[in-house]
Amino acid sequence: MVNVEDFGADHSVTKTIINPKDKPKETKATIELDKALTGRDLKDGEFSFELYEGATKLQTVTNKNGKVTFDPISYKEAGEHTYTVKEVVGNTPGITYDTTEKQVTVKVTQDGQALKADLVYPENKTFNNTYTAPQPAKAKISASKILEGAELKNGEFNFQLLDETGKVLQTKQNAADGTVTFDDISYSSEDAGKTFHYTIKEVIPESKTKGMTYDEGSIDATVTVTKDDASNTLKASVAYGDKKSFTNKLVTTSIPPTPPTVDKPELKLYSIQLHKVNQEGKALAGAVFGLFEADGTTPVANPYGEGQATATSSDEEGKKGLVTFIGLEAKDYVVKELTAPEGYQLSTDVIKVSTSELKAATNLVVDKGTVVNKPFTSIPPTPPTVDKPELKLYSIQLHKVNQEGKALVGAVFGLFEADGTTPVANPYGEGQATATSDANGLVTFTGLEAKDYVVRELTAPDGYQLSDEVIKIAASDLVASNNVVDKGNVVNKPFTSIPPTPPTVDKPELKLYNIQLHKVSEEGKGLLGAVFGLYEADGTTPVANPYGEGQATATSDENGLVTFIGFEAKDYVIKELTAPTGYQLLTNPITVSASDFTQAKDLVVDKGNVVNNKIPPYTPPYTPPYTPPTPPTTPPTTPSTPPTPSTDKPKGNQPSGKQSKEGKKQSLPSTGETVSAGFITAGLVLASAGSMLVAKKRHE
């Protein structure tokens, strides 16, 4: 461009024109790295990242879709740039931040009239944070039990905890102080912000206690789970509805002491009395008797109130143990005990009272004498003779019952040393010390020294599951007892059997299959009474009984056949829960695969024979054989004087021959006694040498 002022005096303009070098076109580079979070899902925008060139912070961004993406950077000339990316370390509870720094290099090169940017990333371009979930929160749900009219006993009533769907989660019994406590329920971080509703109900038994009114209401419990983000902790709070306890009432209708005025004064009214005592003749209070018609089954109505005429043995001074029925017409009656005094067995005596007895009674009172109760103790009348007369012998007893508290007969318990595995020898016979529950459920071990023991159930009563309870008895318990330690009730749960006919299902197209197997002995003989349980494929989760409550179980019949009926085609595991009497429990699980069902004939999968081995006989501890001295080859010319017999019992081994029970008992080491391995080895060497000498003489 030439302007007027550019002209000089000579009216000319001089301009120098320089052509600039062409500049290349600029380029851009976008730095992008990866973001990961271990322990939970990653949320967009929850972590921040900074981009530095040298000490200069260029940008700050947050994560999105698992990426850390910075804004594009422009370059106008060739060169190399090194950047550093850092994660901003925050203070979110439970998060462990990645503190590594990632170096990214951008190499800008010129390609003709254009620039090109190449990015070089580190080998690991991921920022990986870790989330640690808070510890689970636990809620303990409880209730209280009240019994009016009687003293509440430990384990007397059963209670169920149900979820919102009505599924039974736990079943517990009350303590003697009335508390009902369920096991803790755990809640995870996924439950935060949620509310859970539960219901507690008392189990009403099929066989109700006479005179007992049961509480059929329910207690509502609500658990609210909250999370404190500041401390990364969970909390489970329990709230209850208006009802917080269950109240049962026991009403025993007793006859009042004074007869009322009757409409017919000419009608004579009589009394029947008896005396409740123990085997030593000591009067017992608290026994309840019922009055029946002559048939022994029809209750006599209480003439002074509702229900049956009953009478309770008195606790009054001077009348203790006295049982009296009053205001009765002269006719035939039967009196039976309904409830025994605490700690005593129910009397089975049937006391008959005739019309003639009443009419002939002095002062209109018939006295039927004493009715004896036996205590829950079965110590043998004569303990065995022991080498140490000063050694005190004790007894251990317990009571076998079902969930309703009914006594169970036929449960076999074994006595073990404190380690829980070594059987205690039977002090009165051979094998292990065992005891079987009688008709009243009483189990008694007698004649025992004061030391630590363990009692375990070996065989459950018919129709019941084997108890896994380990009952421990300390030496101090025995020493502190009045000769007998009572370990209370041991409860067995019944098996829920599957009916033989499958039910109608909502999906008729769904095929239901049967699984069967055959329980046999080593000789191939069918075994009765083996109980098997059905489990999911993991081998631990019980399969629910499709026709009732509890686990699906099946029991072998007289031919050894075991059948599970009406199941879908999927993977299962079968395990033996109770072995037939006299046989060892099967330890190997039986697997059933879904493919077994597709190949099944007539919808039945047969798993063949399952063999049980017999329980081996009890082997007593090893006793070295007694080797008599070798007799002299030349008889003595003068008979030797026989030694005077000792009055003391031998302490070592008896000569060869059949040992007495006392001899066998003495061969066992006493408590604290040790048999030297050196003596046993020496005995074996001597016995071997003696045998070789005899063999040599026979050969010569």
PDB file of N, CA and C in Angstrom, residues 51-56 58 79-85 102-108 118-121:
ATOM      1  N   LEU A  51      -4.400 -32.023  35.706  1.00  0.00           N
ATOM      2  CA  LEU A  51      -3.399 -32.136  34.649  1.00  0.00           C
ATOM      3  C   LEU A  51      -2.356 -31.030  34.843  1.00  0.00           C
ATOM      4  N   TYR A  52      -1.096 -31.456  34.945  1.00  0.00           N
ATOM      5  CA  TYR A  52       0.007 -30.512  35.146  1.00  0.00           C
ATOM      6  C   TYR A  52       0.991 -30.604  33.979  1.00  0.00           C
ATOM      7  N   GLU A  53       1.575 -29.424  33.632  1.00  0.00           N
ATOM      8  CA  GLU A  53       2.773 -29.393  32.787  1.00  0.00           C
ATOM      9  C   GLU A  53       3.834 -28.681  33.612  1.00  0.00           C
ATOM     10  N   GLY A  54       4.781 -29.497  34.068  1.00  0.00           N
ATOM     11  CA  GLY A  54       5.728 -28.962  35.034  1.00  0.00           C
ATOM     12  C   GLY A  54       5.008 -28.727  36.348  1.00  0.00           C
ATOM     13  N   ALA A  55       5.135 -27.501  36.873  1.00  0.00           N
ATOM     14  CA  ALA A  55       4.452 -27.161  38.125  1.00  0.00           C
ATOM     15  C   ALA A  55       3.153 -26.414  37.880  1.00  0.00           C
ATOM     16  N   THR A  56       2.821 -26.228  36.611  1.00  0.00           N
ATOM     17  CA  THR A  56       1.633 -25.452  36.275  1.00  0.00           C
ATOM     18  C   THR A  56       0.428 -26.371  36.100  1.00  0.00           C
ATOM     19  N   LEU A  58      -2.961 -27.188  34.633  1.00  0.00           N
ATOM     20  CA  LEU A  58      -3.657 -26.744  33.432  1.00  0.00           C
ATOM     21  C   LEU A  58      -5.167 -26.958  33.513  1.00  0.00           C
ATOM     22  N   GLY A  79       7.275 -29.909  18.663  1.00  0.00           N
ATOM     23  CA  GLY A  79       7.967 -29.968  19.953  1.00  0.00           C
ATOM     24  C   GLY A  79       7.452 -31.139  20.786  1.00  0.00           C
ATOM     25  N   GLU A  80       8.033 -31.340  21.968  1.00  0.00           N
ATOM     26  CA  GLU A  80       7.643 -32.451  22.857  1.00  0.00           C
ATOM     27  C   GLU A  80       7.199 -31.875  24.197  1.00  0.00           C
ATOM     28  N   HIS A  81       6.063 -32.352  24.671  1.00  0.00           N
ATOM     29  CA  HIS A  81       5.483 -31.845  25.916  1.00  0.00           C
ATOM     30  C   HIS A  81       5.229 -33.019  26.863  1.00  0.00           C
ATOM     31  N   THR A  82       5.603 -32.864  28.124  1.00  0.00           N
ATOM     32  CA  THR A  82       5.386 -33.912  29.137  1.00  0.00           C
ATOM     33  C   THR A  82       4.395 -33.404  30.181  1.00  0.00           C
ATOM     34  N   TYR A  83       3.356 -34.210  30.407  1.00  0.00           N
ATOM     35  CA  TYR A  83       2.300 -33.833  31.345  1.00  0.00           C
ATOM     36  C   TYR A  83       2.236 -34.855  32.486  1.00  0.00           C
ATOM     37  N   THR A  84       1.733 -34.416  33.628  1.00  0.00           N
ATOM     38  CA  THR A  84       1.519 -35.294  34.787  1.00  0.00           C
ATOM     39  C   THR A  84       0.048 -35.231  35.186  1.00  0.00           C
ATOM     40  N   VAL A  85      -0.564 -36.437  35.364  1.00  0.00           N
ATOM     41  CA  VAL A  85      -1.965 -36.515  35.782  1.00  0.00           C
ATOM     42  C   VAL A  85      -2.008 -37.090  37.196  1.00  0.00           C
ATOM     43  N   LYS A 102       0.521 -40.369  36.734  1.00  0.00           N
ATOM     44  CA  LYS A 102       0.657 -40.911  35.386  1.00  0.00           C
ATOM     45  C   LYS A 102       1.332 -39.859  34.485  1.00  0.00           C
ATOM     46  N   GLN A 103       2.443 -40.244  33.845  1.00  0.00           N
ATOM     47  CA  GLN A 103       3.166 -39.353  32.931  1.00  0.00           C
ATOM     48  C   GLN A 103       2.690 -39.606  31.496  1.00  0.00           C
ATOM     49  N   VAL A 104       2.266 -38.516  30.821  1.00  0.00           N
ATOM     50  CA  VAL A 104       1.811 -38.604  29.433  1.00  0.00           C
ATOM     51  C   VAL A 104       2.670 -37.648  28.594  1.00  0.00           C
ATOM     52  N   THR A 105       3.223 -38.178  27.503  1.00  0.00           N
ATOM     53  CA  THR A 105       4.071 -37.365  26.620  1.00  0.00           C
ATOM     54  C   THR A 105       3.339 -37.124  25.300  1.00  0.00           C
ATOM     55  N   VAL A 106       3.334 -35.846  24.849  1.00  0.00           N
ATOM     56  CA  VAL A 106       2.743 -35.489  23.558  1.00  0.00           C
ATOM     57  C   VAL A 106       3.883 -35.035  22.636  1.00  0.00           C
ATOM     58  N   LYS A 107       4.089 -35.793  21.563  1.00  0.00           N
ATOM     59  CA  LYS A 107       5.134 -35.462  20.592  1.00  0.00           C
ATOM     60  C   LYS A 107       4.481 -34.822  19.366  1.00  0.00           C
ATOM     61  N   VAL A 108       4.815 -33.506  19.115  1.00  0.00           N
ATOM     62  CA  VAL A 108       4.231 -32.752  18.002  1.00  0.00           C
ATOM     63  C   VAL A 108       5.279 -32.663  16.891  1.00  0.00           C
ATOM     64  N   ASP A 118       1.287 -36.981  18.581  1.00  0.00           N
ATOM     65  CA  ASP A 118       1.241 -38.386  19.012  1.00  0.00           C
ATOM     66  C   ASP A 118       1.355 -38.445  20.535  1.00  0.00           C
ATOM     67  N   LEU A 119       0.463 -39.224  21.187  1.00  0.00           N
ATOM     68  CA  LEU A 119       0.445 -39.341  22.645  1.00  0.00           C
ATOM     69  C   LEU A 119       1.100 -40.644  23.072  1.00  0.00           C
ATOM     70  N   VAL A 120       1.949 -40.565  24.072  1.00  0.00           N
ATOM     71  CA  VAL A 120       2.611 -41.750  24.631  1.00  0.00           C
ATOM     72  C   VAL A 120       2.156 -41.890  26.089  1.00  0.00           C
ATOM     73  N   TYR A 121       1.410 -43.010  26.370  1.00  0.00           N
ATOM     74  CA  TYR A 121       0.863 -43.237  27.714  1.00  0.00           C
ATOM     75  C   TYR A 121       1.749 -44.208  28.495  1.00  0.00           C
TER      76      TYR A 121
END
